[in-house]
Coordinates of C-alpha atoms in Angstrom, one line a residue:
Chain U
M25 CA 89.0 24.9 187.3
L26 CA 91.5 22.4 185.9
Q27 CA 91.0 20.3 189.0
S28 CA 87.2 20.3 188.6
L29 CA 87.6 19.2 185.0
A30 CA 90.0 16.4 185.8
S31 CA 87.9 15.2 188.7
G32 CA 84.7 15.5 186.8
L33 CA 86.1 13.6 183.9
M34 CA 87.1 10.6 186.1
T35 CA 83.8 10.7 187.9
G36 CA 82.0 11.0 184.5
L37 CA 83.8 8.0 183.1
V38 CA 82.6 5.8 185.9
Y39 CA 79.0 7.1 185.5
A40 CA 79.4 6.2 181.9
L41 CA 80.4 2.7 182.6
I42 CA 77.5 2.3 185.0
S43 CA 75.1 3.8 182.4
V44 CA 76.1 1.8 179.4
G45 CA 74.5 -1.4 180.6
L46 CA 71.2 0.4 181.0
S47 CA 71.4 1.8 177.5
L48 CA 72.3 -1.5 176.0
V49 CA 69.4 -3.3 177.5
Y50 CA 66.9 -0.6 176.5
G51 CA 68.3 -0.4 173.0
L52 CA 68.0 -4.2 172.6
M53 CA 64.5 -4.7 174.0
D54 CA 62.9 -1.5 175.0
I55 CA 63.0 -2.4 178.7
V56 CA 64.3 -0.1 181.3
N57 CA 66.0 -2.2 184.0
F58 CA 64.9 -0.6 187.2
A59 CA 67.1 -3.0 189.1
H60 CA 70.3 -1.6 187.5
G61 CA 71.3 0.3 190.6
E62 CA 71.0 -2.9 192.6
F63 CA 73.2 -4.8 190.1
L64 CA 75.8 -2.1 190.9
M65 CA 75.3 -2.7 194.6
L66 CA 75.7 -6.4 194.1
G67 CA 78.9 -5.8 192.2
M68 CA 80.2 -3.7 195.0
F69 CA 79.3 -6.3 197.6
T70 CA 81.0 -9.0 195.4
A71 CA 84.2 -7.0 195.5
F72 CA 83.7 -6.4 199.2
W73 CA 83.3 -10.1 200.1
C74 CA 86.3 -10.9 197.9
Y75 CA 88.3 -8.5 199.9
N76 CA 86.9 -9.5 203.3
L77 CA 86.9 -13.3 202.9
L78 CA 89.7 -13.8 200.4
G79 CA 91.8 -10.8 200.9
I80 CA 91.7 -9.7 197.3
E81 CA 92.5 -6.0 196.6
P82 CA 89.3 -4.3 195.5
L83 CA 90.8 -2.9 192.3
L84 CA 91.8 -6.4 191.2
S85 CA 88.6 -8.3 192.0
W86 CA 86.9 -6.8 188.9
P87 CA 87.0 -10.1 186.9
I88 CA 85.1 -11.9 189.6
A89 CA 82.6 -9.0 190.2
S90 CA 82.1 -8.6 186.4
A91 CA 81.5 -12.3 185.9
A92 CA 79.2 -12.5 188.9
I93 CA 77.0 -9.7 187.8
A94 CA 77.0 -10.9 184.2
L95 CA 75.5 -14.0 185.6
V96 CA 73.0 -12.0 187.6
G97 CA 72.1 -10.2 184.4
I98 CA 71.6 -13.4 182.4
L99 CA 69.6 -15.0 185.2
T100 CA 67.4 -11.9 185.4
Y101 CA 66.8 -12.2 181.7
Y102 CA 65.8 -15.9 181.8
L103 CA 63.9 -15.9 185.0
V104 CA 62.2 -12.5 185.0
V105 CA 62.4 -10.6 181.8
Q106 CA 61.7 -13.3 179.3
R107 CA 58.4 -13.8 181.0
V108 CA 57.2 -10.2 180.6
I109 CA 58.7 -9.4 177.3
R110 CA 55.4 -9.9 175.5
G111 CA 53.4 -8.4 178.4
S112 CA 52.3 -4.9 178.9
L113 CA 54.7 -2.0 179.5
L114 CA 53.4 -1.8 183.1
A115 CA 54.2 -5.5 183.7
Q116 CA 57.7 -5.0 182.5
I117 CA 58.2 -1.9 184.7
F118 CA 56.9 -3.7 187.7
A119 CA 59.0 -6.8 187.1
T120 CA 62.3 -5.0 187.2
F121 CA 61.2 -2.6 189.9
G122 CA 60.0 -5.5 192.0
L123 CA 63.4 -7.1 191.4
A124 CA 65.1 -4.0 192.6
L125 CA 63.2 -4.0 195.8
F126 CA 63.8 -7.7 196.3
L127 CA 67.6 -7.4 195.8
R128 CA 67.8 -4.3 198.0
N129 CA 66.0 -5.8 200.9
G130 CA 67.6 -9.2 200.3
A131 CA 71.0 -7.5 200.7
Q132 CA 69.8 -5.8 203.8
A133 CA 68.5 -9.1 205.3
L134 CA 71.7 -10.9 204.4
W135 CA 74.3 -8.3 205.1
S136 CA 72.7 -5.7 207.4
P137 CA 72.4 -2.0 206.5
D138 CA 75.9 -1.3 207.8
Y139 CA 78.4 0.4 205.6
R140 CA 81.1 -1.9 204.5
S141 CA 84.5 -0.5 203.4
A142 CA 87.3 -2.2 201.7
S143 CA 90.8 -1.1 202.0
S144 CA 92.7 -0.6 198.8
I145 CA 96.4 -0.1 198.4
A146 CA 95.5 2.8 196.2
K147 CA 93.5 4.5 198.9
G148 CA 94.9 7.7 200.3
N149 CA 97.5 8.0 197.6
K150 CA 97.3 10.5 194.9
L151 CA 98.9 11.8 191.7
S152 CA 99.6 15.5 191.5
F153 CA 100.4 17.4 188.4
L154 CA 99.7 20.8 186.9
G155 CA 98.1 21.8 190.2
I156 CA 95.6 18.9 189.9
N157 CA 95.2 16.3 192.6
L158 CA 93.6 13.0 191.7
G159 CA 93.3 10.1 194.1
W160 CA 94.7 6.8 192.7
P161 CA 91.4 5.0 193.3
E162 CA 89.7 7.7 191.2
I163 CA 92.3 7.4 188.4
V164 CA 92.1 3.6 188.3
A165 CA 88.3 3.8 188.2
G166 CA 88.2 6.4 185.5
V167 CA 90.9 4.7 183.3
G168 CA 89.4 1.3 183.9
A169 CA 86.0 2.6 182.9
A170 CA 87.5 4.1 179.7
I171 CA 89.3 0.8 178.8
A172 CA 86.1 -1.2 179.4
F173 CA 84.2 1.2 177.3
T174 CA 86.6 1.0 174.5
A175 CA 86.5 -2.8 174.7
L176 CA 82.7 -2.8 174.6
Y177 CA 82.6 -0.3 171.7
L178 CA 85.0 -2.4 169.7
F179 CA 83.0 -5.5 170.5
M180 CA 79.8 -3.9 169.3
K181 CA 81.2 -2.4 166.1
R182 CA 83.9 -4.8 165.0
T183 CA 82.8 -8.3 165.9
S184 CA 80.0 -10.3 164.2
Y185 CA 78.3 -10.9 167.5
G186 CA 78.3 -7.2 168.2
A187 CA 76.7 -6.8 164.8
A188 CA 74.1 -9.4 165.7
I189 CA 73.3 -7.4 168.9
Q190 CA 73.0 -4.2 166.9
A191 CA 70.8 -5.9 164.3
T192 CA 68.5 -7.3 167.0
A193 CA 68.3 -3.8 168.6
E194 CA 67.3 -2.3 165.3
D195 CA 64.7 -4.8 164.2
R196 CA 64.0 -7.9 166.1
E197 CA 62.0 -9.7 163.5
A198 CA 64.3 -9.0 160.7
A199 CA 67.3 -10.2 162.8
A200 CA 65.4 -13.4 163.5
L201 CA 64.7 -13.9 159.8
M202 CA 68.4 -13.6 159.3
G203 CA 69.0 -16.6 161.5
I204 CA 70.1 -14.7 164.6
N205 CA 69.0 -16.3 167.8
T206 CA 67.4 -13.3 169.3
N207 CA 66.7 -15.0 172.5
R208 CA 70.3 -15.6 173.0
V209 CA 71.2 -12.1 171.9
F210 CA 69.0 -10.7 174.6
A211 CA 70.6 -12.9 177.2
V212 CA 74.1 -11.8 176.1
G213 CA 72.9 -8.2 176.2
W214 CA 71.8 -8.6 179.8
G215 CA 75.1 -10.4 180.5
L216 CA 77.1 -7.6 179.0
A217 CA 75.2 -5.0 180.9
G218 CA 75.8 -6.9 184.1
A219 CA 79.5 -7.3 183.3
C220 CA 79.9 -3.6 182.9
V221 CA 78.1 -2.6 186.0
G222 CA 79.8 -5.4 188.0
L223 CA 83.2 -4.0 186.9
A224 CA 82.1 -0.5 187.9
G225 CA 81.1 -1.8 191.3
A226 CA 84.5 -3.4 191.9
L227 CA 86.3 -0.2 190.9
L228 CA 84.0 1.9 193.1
M229 CA 84.8 -0.3 196.2
A230 CA 88.2 1.4 196.5
S231 CA 86.5 4.7 197.1
Y232 CA 83.0 4.1 198.5
P233 CA 81.4 1.9 201.1
A234 CA 79.0 -0.8 200.1
Y235 CA 75.6 -1.0 201.6
P236 CA 72.1 -2.1 200.4
E237 CA 71.1 1.3 199.2
A238 CA 74.4 2.1 197.6
G239 CA 73.1 1.6 194.0
V240 CA 70.3 4.2 194.3
Q241 CA 72.2 7.4 193.9
F242 CA 74.3 6.1 191.1
A243 CA 71.3 4.6 189.3
L244 CA 69.6 7.9 189.3
I245 CA 72.5 9.4 187.6
A246 CA 72.6 6.5 185.2
Y247 CA 69.0 7.0 184.1
V248 CA 69.7 10.7 183.4
A249 CA 72.9 9.9 181.6
V250 CA 71.3 7.4 179.4
A251 CA 68.3 9.6 178.6
L252 CA 70.6 12.5 178.0
G253 CA 73.0 10.6 175.8
G254 CA 70.2 8.7 174.0
F255 CA 68.7 5.3 174.9
G256 CA 70.3 2.5 173.0
S257 CA 73.5 4.3 172.1
V258 CA 76.8 3.1 173.7
L259 CA 78.6 6.3 172.8
G260 CA 75.6 8.2 174.1
A261 CA 76.0 6.7 177.5
L262 CA 79.7 7.8 177.4
V263 CA 78.8 11.3 176.4
G264 CA 75.9 11.5 178.9
G265 CA 78.0 10.1 181.8
V266 CA 81.0 12.3 181.2
L267 CA 78.8 15.4 180.7
I268 CA 77.0 14.8 184.0
G269 CA 80.3 14.1 185.8
L270 CA 81.8 17.3 184.6
V271 CA 78.8 19.4 185.3
E272 CA 78.3 17.9 188.7
V273 CA 81.8 18.6 189.9
M274 CA 82.1 22.0 188.3
A275 CA 78.8 23.1 189.6
G276 CA 79.8 21.7 193.0
S277 CA 82.7 24.1 193.2
V278 CA 80.5 27.1 192.6
V279 CA 77.0 26.4 193.9
P280 CA 77.2 23.1 195.7
E281 CA 73.7 23.3 197.1
Y282 CA 72.3 23.5 193.6
K283 CA 74.7 21.2 191.7
L284 CA 72.1 18.6 191.0
V285 CA 69.6 21.3 190.0
I286 CA 72.0 22.4 187.3
V287 CA 72.6 18.8 186.2
F288 CA 68.9 18.1 185.9
S289 CA 68.2 21.5 184.2
L290 CA 70.8 20.7 181.6
Y291 CA 69.2 17.3 181.1
L292 CA 65.8 18.9 180.7
L293 CA 67.1 21.4 178.2
I294 CA 68.7 18.8 176.1
V295 CA 65.8 16.5 176.1
L296 CA 63.4 19.4 175.2
V297 CA 65.5 20.4 172.3
R298 CA 66.4 16.8 171.2
P299 CA 63.9 14.3 172.8
K300 CA 65.9 11.3 171.6
G301 CA 68.9 12.5 173.6
L302 CA 72.2 13.7 172.1
L303 CA 73.2 10.6 170.3
G304 CA 70.0 8.6 170.5
A305 CA 68.7 6.5 167.7
Y306 CA 65.3 5.4 169.2
Chain D
M15 CA 63.5 -2.6 237.8
G16 CA 66.8 -4.5 237.6
K17 CA 66.1 -7.7 239.4
G18 CA 64.0 -10.3 237.8
V19 CA 62.4 -10.2 234.4
G20 CA 59.9 -7.7 232.9
L21 CA 58.5 -4.6 234.4
P22 CA 57.4 -5.0 238.0
G23 CA 55.0 -2.1 237.8
L24 CA 53.1 -3.9 235.0
G25 CA 53.0 -7.3 236.6
C26 CA 56.3 -8.4 235.1
R27 CA 55.1 -8.1 231.6
K28 CA 58.0 -7.8 229.1
I29 CA 58.5 -5.0 226.7
E30 CA 58.0 -6.0 223.1
A31 CA 59.9 -3.9 220.6
V32 CA 58.3 -3.6 217.2
F33 CA 60.9 -2.4 214.7
A34 CA 60.3 -0.1 211.8
D35 CA 62.8 1.2 209.3
S36 CA 62.5 4.8 208.2
Q37 CA 65.3 4.4 205.7
A38 CA 66.4 7.8 206.9
K39 CA 63.6 9.4 205.0
A40 CA 61.1 11.7 206.7
E41 CA 58.1 10.6 204.7
V42 CA 58.8 6.9 205.4
G43 CA 59.2 7.7 209.1
L44 CA 55.8 9.3 209.1
S45 CA 54.0 6.4 207.3
E46 CA 55.8 3.9 209.5
A47 CA 54.8 5.8 212.6
D48 CA 51.2 5.8 211.5
R49 CA 51.4 2.1 210.8
L50 CA 52.9 1.3 214.2
I51 CA 50.2 3.3 215.9
S52 CA 47.1 2.2 214.0
Q53 CA 48.0 -1.4 213.1
E54 CA 50.6 -2.6 215.6
K55 CA 48.9 -0.6 218.4
V56 CA 52.1 0.3 220.1
V57 CA 51.9 2.2 223.5
A58 CA 54.8 4.4 222.7
L59 CA 57.2 5.2 219.9
F60 CA 61.0 5.3 220.3
G61 CA 63.3 6.9 217.7
A62 CA 64.6 8.2 215.5
Y63 CA 68.2 9.1 214.6
N64 CA 67.8 11.6 211.8
S65 CA 66.2 14.8 213.0
A66 CA 64.2 15.1 209.8
V67 CA 62.7 11.7 210.4
T68 CA 61.9 12.4 214.1
A69 CA 60.3 15.6 213.1
S70 CA 57.8 14.0 210.9
A71 CA 57.2 10.7 212.7
S72 CA 56.5 12.5 216.0
Q73 CA 53.7 14.4 214.3
A74 CA 51.9 11.1 213.9
A75 CA 52.3 10.4 217.6
E76 CA 51.1 13.9 218.6
R77 CA 48.0 13.5 216.4
A78 CA 47.3 10.1 217.9
G79 CA 48.1 11.0 221.5
I80 CA 50.9 8.5 221.9
P81 CA 54.2 9.3 223.7
F82 CA 57.1 9.8 221.3
F83 CA 60.4 9.3 223.0
N84 CA 63.5 10.6 221.2
A85 CA 67.0 9.8 222.4
E86 CA 69.3 10.9 219.6
S87 CA 68.0 13.7 217.3
S88 CA 69.7 16.9 218.1
S89 CA 67.8 19.5 216.2
P90 CA 66.5 22.2 218.6
S91 CA 63.4 22.8 216.4
L92 CA 62.0 19.4 217.6
I93 CA 61.4 20.8 221.1
A94 CA 60.5 24.3 220.0
R95 CA 57.3 22.9 218.5
G96 CA 55.9 22.6 222.0
F97 CA 54.5 19.1 221.4
K98 CA 52.7 17.6 224.4
W99 CA 53.7 14.0 223.7
F100 CA 57.3 14.5 222.6
F101 CA 60.2 13.8 225.1
R102 CA 63.9 13.9 224.4
T103 CA 66.8 12.9 226.5
T104 CA 69.7 14.2 224.4
A105 CA 70.9 17.8 224.4
D106 CA 70.5 19.8 221.2
D107 CA 72.6 21.4 218.5
R108 CA 72.1 24.9 219.8
N109 CA 73.8 24.0 223.1
F110 CA 76.4 21.9 221.2
A111 CA 77.2 24.8 218.8
E112 CA 77.8 27.0 221.7
N113 CA 79.9 24.3 223.4
Q114 CA 82.0 24.2 220.2
F115 CA 82.9 27.8 220.4
Q116 CA 83.5 27.7 224.1
F117 CA 86.0 24.9 223.5
L118 CA 87.7 26.7 220.6
K119 CA 88.1 29.8 222.8
E120 CA 89.7 27.7 225.6
V121 CA 91.9 25.6 223.4
Q122 CA 93.2 28.6 221.4
A123 CA 94.0 30.5 224.7
K124 CA 95.8 27.4 226.0
K125 CA 97.8 26.7 222.8
G126 CA 98.5 30.3 221.9
T127 CA 96.8 30.3 218.4
S128 CA 94.4 32.8 217.1
F129 CA 92.5 31.4 214.1
T130 CA 89.3 33.2 213.4
K131 CA 88.2 32.2 209.9
V132 CA 85.6 29.4 209.9
A133 CA 84.2 27.3 207.0
L134 CA 80.9 25.5 207.6
L135 CA 80.5 22.3 205.5
H136 CA 77.3 20.6 206.3
E137 CA 74.8 18.2 204.8
N138 CA 71.5 19.8 203.8
T139 CA 68.7 18.2 205.8
L140 CA 67.4 19.4 209.1
F141 CA 70.4 18.3 211.1
G142 CA 73.1 20.0 209.0
T143 CA 71.1 23.1 208.3
D144 CA 70.2 23.7 211.9
T145 CA 73.7 23.1 213.0
A146 CA 75.0 25.7 210.5
K147 CA 72.3 28.1 211.7
Y148 CA 73.4 28.0 215.3
Q149 CA 77.1 28.0 214.5
T150 CA 76.4 31.2 212.5
E151 CA 74.6 32.6 215.5
F152 CA 77.4 31.9 218.0
A153 CA 80.4 32.5 215.8
P154 CA 80.4 36.4 216.0
K155 CA 79.7 36.3 219.7
Y156 CA 82.9 34.4 220.3
G157 CA 84.9 36.5 217.8
Y158 CA 84.9 34.1 214.8
Q159 CA 84.1 34.9 211.2
I160 CA 82.2 32.5 208.9
V161 CA 84.0 32.9 205.6
T162 CA 81.9 30.3 203.8
D163 CA 78.8 28.1 204.4
V164 CA 78.7 25.1 202.1
A165 CA 75.7 22.8 202.1
Y166 CA 75.8 19.5 200.3
D167 CA 73.6 16.4 199.7
A168 CA 74.6 13.7 202.2
K169 CA 74.2 11.0 199.5
S170 CA 76.6 12.8 197.1
T171 CA 79.1 10.5 195.4
N172 CA 81.6 13.3 194.9
L173 CA 82.5 16.3 197.1
D174 CA 85.4 17.7 195.1
G175 CA 83.6 20.9 194.2
E176 CA 82.4 21.5 197.8
V177 CA 85.8 21.0 199.2
Q178 CA 87.3 23.3 196.5
K179 CA 85.0 26.0 197.7
V180 CA 86.1 25.6 201.3
K181 CA 89.7 25.7 200.1
S182 CA 89.3 28.8 198.1
S183 CA 87.5 30.6 201.0
G184 CA 90.8 30.8 202.9
A185 CA 89.2 29.2 206.0
E186 CA 91.5 28.3 208.9
L187 CA 89.1 26.1 210.8
I188 CA 86.5 23.8 209.3
L189 CA 83.3 22.9 211.2
P190 CA 81.6 20.1 209.4
A191 CA 78.3 18.3 210.0
G192 CA 77.5 15.2 208.2
Y193 CA 76.6 11.5 208.4
V194 CA 79.1 8.7 208.1
A195 CA 79.4 8.1 204.3
D196 CA 79.7 11.8 203.5
A197 CA 81.9 12.5 206.5
T198 CA 84.3 9.8 205.2
L199 CA 84.2 11.2 201.7
T200 CA 84.8 14.7 203.0
M201 CA 87.9 13.6 204.8
Q202 CA 89.2 11.7 201.8
T203 CA 88.6 14.7 199.6
L204 CA 90.2 17.1 202.0
K205 CA 93.3 14.9 201.9
K206 CA 93.2 14.5 198.2
L207 CA 92.9 18.2 197.5
E208 CA 95.6 18.9 200.1
V209 CA 93.4 21.0 202.3
T210 CA 94.8 21.1 205.8
P211 CA 92.7 23.1 208.2
S212 CA 94.3 24.3 211.4
G213 CA 91.4 22.7 213.2
L214 CA 88.6 20.4 212.2
L215 CA 85.7 20.4 214.7
A216 CA 82.7 18.4 213.7
M217 CA 79.2 18.2 215.0
N218 CA 78.8 14.5 216.0
A219 CA 76.9 12.2 213.7
G220 CA 79.2 10.6 211.1
Y221 CA 82.3 11.9 212.7
I222 CA 82.0 9.9 215.9
E223 CA 81.1 6.6 214.4
A224 CA 83.4 3.6 214.7
D225 CA 83.0 3.0 210.9
F226 CA 84.4 6.5 210.3
V227 CA 87.6 5.7 212.2
K228 CA 87.9 2.3 210.7
A229 CA 87.6 3.6 207.1
L230 CA 90.0 6.4 207.6
Q231 CA 92.6 4.9 210.0
K232 CA 95.4 7.5 210.4
D233 CA 93.6 10.1 208.4
A234 CA 91.0 10.4 211.2
E235 CA 93.7 11.4 213.7
A236 CA 93.1 14.7 215.5
V237 CA 89.6 15.1 214.2
L238 CA 87.7 16.9 216.9
S239 CA 84.0 16.5 217.4
R240 CA 81.2 17.5 219.6
D241 CA 80.0 14.2 221.2
V242 CA 77.6 13.1 223.8
W243 CA 79.6 10.3 225.3
S244 CA 82.9 8.5 225.4
L245 CA 84.2 5.2 226.5
D246 CA 86.7 7.2 228.6
L247 CA 83.9 8.1 231.0
A248 CA 84.4 4.6 232.3
Q249 CA 87.3 6.0 234.2
Q250 CA 84.8 7.8 236.4
K251 CA 81.9 5.4 235.9
P252 CA 83.2 1.8 236.0
M253 CA 79.8 0.3 235.2
I254 CA 80.3 1.6 231.7
N255 CA 82.8 -1.2 231.1
D256 CA 80.3 -3.9 232.0
I257 CA 77.6 -2.4 229.8
N258 CA 80.1 -2.1 226.9
K259 CA 80.9 -5.8 227.3
L260 CA 77.2 -6.7 227.0
Y261 CA 77.0 -4.5 223.9
Q262 CA 80.1 -6.0 222.3
A263 CA 78.6 -9.4 222.7
K264 CA 75.7 -8.4 220.6
S265 CA 77.4 -6.1 218.1
A266 CA 80.2 -8.3 216.8
G267 CA 82.8 -6.6 218.9
K268 CA 82.0 -2.9 218.3
D269 CA 82.3 -0.5 221.2
L270 CA 79.4 1.6 222.4
D271 CA 79.5 5.1 221.0
G272 CA 77.6 8.3 221.4
N273 CA 74.7 7.1 219.4
S274 CA 74.3 3.6 220.8
S275 CA 74.8 4.8 224.4
R276 CA 72.1 7.4 224.0
S277 CA 69.7 4.8 222.4
F278 CA 70.4 2.4 225.3
T279 CA 69.9 5.1 228.0
G280 CA 66.8 6.5 226.3
F281 CA 65.2 3.1 226.1
L282 CA 65.8 2.4 229.8
V283 CA 64.4 5.8 230.7
L284 CA 61.3 4.9 228.7
A285 CA 61.1 1.5 230.3
D286 CA 61.4 3.2 233.7
A287 CA 58.5 5.5 232.8
L288 CA 56.4 2.5 231.6
N289 CA 57.1 0.8 234.9
R290 CA 56.0 3.8 237.0
A291 CA 52.9 4.3 234.8
G292 CA 51.7 0.9 235.8
S293 CA 49.4 0.8 232.8
T294 CA 49.5 1.0 229.1
D295 CA 47.3 4.0 228.9
P296 CA 49.0 6.7 226.9
E297 CA 48.1 9.5 229.4
A298 CA 49.5 7.5 232.3
I299 CA 52.7 6.9 230.4
R300 CA 53.0 10.5 229.5
K301 CA 52.5 11.6 233.1
A302 CA 55.1 9.1 234.3
L303 CA 57.5 10.5 231.7
T304 CA 57.0 14.1 233.0
Q305 CA 57.8 12.8 236.5
T306 CA 61.0 11.1 235.5
D307 CA 63.7 11.6 238.2
I308 CA 66.9 9.6 237.5
P309 CA 70.1 10.7 239.1
G310 CA 73.4 11.0 237.1
N311 CA 75.1 8.1 238.9
Q312 CA 72.6 5.6 237.4
L313 CA 73.4 6.7 233.9
I314 CA 76.3 5.8 231.6
M315 CA 75.9 9.3 230.2
P316 CA 77.9 12.3 231.5
W317 CA 74.6 14.0 232.4
A318 CA 73.6 15.2 235.8
G319 CA 70.5 13.1 235.5
V320 CA 67.3 12.9 233.5
H321 CA 64.6 15.4 234.3
F322 CA 62.2 16.7 231.7
D323 CA 61.3 20.3 231.5
A324 CA 57.8 21.6 230.6
Q325 CA 58.6 21.2 226.9
G326 CA 59.8 17.6 227.2
Q327 CA 63.5 18.3 227.1
N328 CA 65.9 16.7 229.5
K329 CA 67.4 19.8 231.1
D330 CA 70.3 17.9 232.6
A331 CA 71.9 16.8 229.3
I332 CA 75.3 18.2 228.3
G333 CA 77.8 17.8 225.4
L334 CA 81.4 16.9 225.3
I335 CA 84.2 17.6 222.9
V336 CA 86.2 14.5 221.9
Q337 CA 89.2 14.0 219.7
I338 CA 90.3 10.9 217.8
Q339 CA 93.7 10.0 219.1
Q340 CA 95.2 6.7 218.0
S341 CA 91.9 5.6 216.6
K342 CA 90.2 6.1 220.0
F343 CA 87.8 8.9 221.1
R344 CA 89.4 10.8 223.9
I345 CA 87.5 13.5 225.9
V346 CA 89.2 16.9 225.7
W347 CA 86.5 19.1 227.0
P348 CA 85.0 20.1 229.5
P349 CA 88.1 20.2 231.6
N350 CA 86.6 18.3 234.5
L351 CA 85.8 15.3 232.3
A352 CA 88.9 15.4 230.1
S353 CA 90.8 12.2 229.7
A354 CA 93.6 13.4 227.3
E355 CA 95.5 16.4 226.2
V356 CA 94.2 17.9 223.0
I357 CA 96.3 17.8 219.8
W358 CA 96.2 21.3 218.3
P359 CA 96.5 22.4 215.6
F360 CA 95.4 19.7 213.1
P361 CA 98.5 17.9 211.8
K362 CA 99.3 17.8 208.1
W363 CA 98.2 14.9 206.0
A364 CA 101.7 13.8 204.9
G365 CA 103.7 12.1 207.5
R366 CA 100.8 10.6 209.5

């Protein structure tokens, strides 16, 4: 039981880190980034190539992966999203969905569908206490996610740029009237989202293989975590992610065949009772 | 066949392979099969790997009256359908499940152990589910007791709960069935949660892939699996080494394994049938397939040959049990093909 809690918490923290970018972008501009899973996949591949070509330990390549995907996020904003922001909802959906397919198949064309594993010094080692066993890669991923989350939260709440982002999310026109360059805020939002998910990708490389479809399963959980926690809320992504991680692992130890059924049922229940999500503002 | 280029029976025309990716999804397999038949006008379909995909894609072929040749899917239900246009060279999971218990009986007798409690841990599509079904069928016949049957989603990112369930069931032997990502995750989780089975006997798929061994290194040591082929067969069939070299040249140095060897063999069997058909008419190809008569010594597989029965199944196919020893797959069963002594029971994680 304690083991499931610990493991679920670590898993949930990583889900939270993956989800926060999605929540941020939606809160800022009402756009769901359907390519979010692919950003994660690219983050994983960045970490893999750093390992494969430069010999960098996966758990330490996060600055590179984070920066790389932040760039991908910003480029996506300027090249794709900026053009559909005034378009119909359908256009926006198709734009990021199309990007997802492009990235996924591009990755397959460039790097083949083979599973690529990186070897971390943390792999295979574990920490045991109170009858709980946690793999070191898992611990580093969970703790890393928690630290990144805290940093993001502090940035959003305590810095003036964070305030600008929140202001733009609340009311775009009013923020513009206040002299905030909303265009740049959007780009920064996408960059932050990319940075978070790139970091998550690097941390995940110590435990999982990278392959073109790697983002899909995590992205699915991210959408649910964000919807459950509330679109636009950073804390909501944390709560949503951790909740899903806990429920998934705990349900997995009792009724593994139905663990996702339980996760999604919980989601359904929460959204029926509170459509905005647990901490949602929009 | 062999000398020269192209198929002599068809005026030396070359086979053109048109590829389609099913993404391991049954519905995509079906739509791709339909596209290949109606738009690309293929004369035969060759594939797939996942039994679930083969099951649905072959339906398109059966409807259209095009031969569907399967070299690697091991679910018995594929042949039980009684399709006219479906042919399969590999043996199926029902045979393999029985092989597993036959092996367990022999190895325990030899090593003087008597473990009887078995945990099944399998992915939940057609492959894993059917495997579990047949293992459940044969276990009591050989004196084994299934203490828990855990099904999981192959795309799971976390298997802690599932492995916990196996741990708390008190199982002595684990018989898993999964694809490469979840197999790797299973092993890592078993190690992390300090679950040391007395024996781990897998059902092929992920557990016999080169990537599995590469990712796990020493942690893959002593993993047993049903397999269909091994490089060790080269000791009895030297041509395997030559073919392996050809393969390595195209695969960035990877060795042939049970999956690639079956694909290779299957495709040549199909090519042989196309050659004998002497035409691209589907019925001619189908007839040629039913008349396939290839002796074992022309195959890199351990089979006695390729001869299809009335239902389209190659009745000469058999399975092997291999064990990962020093990162290589060694044959440990059947005794007449064994190339190494089996390591039993499964060694502890610490001290590997």
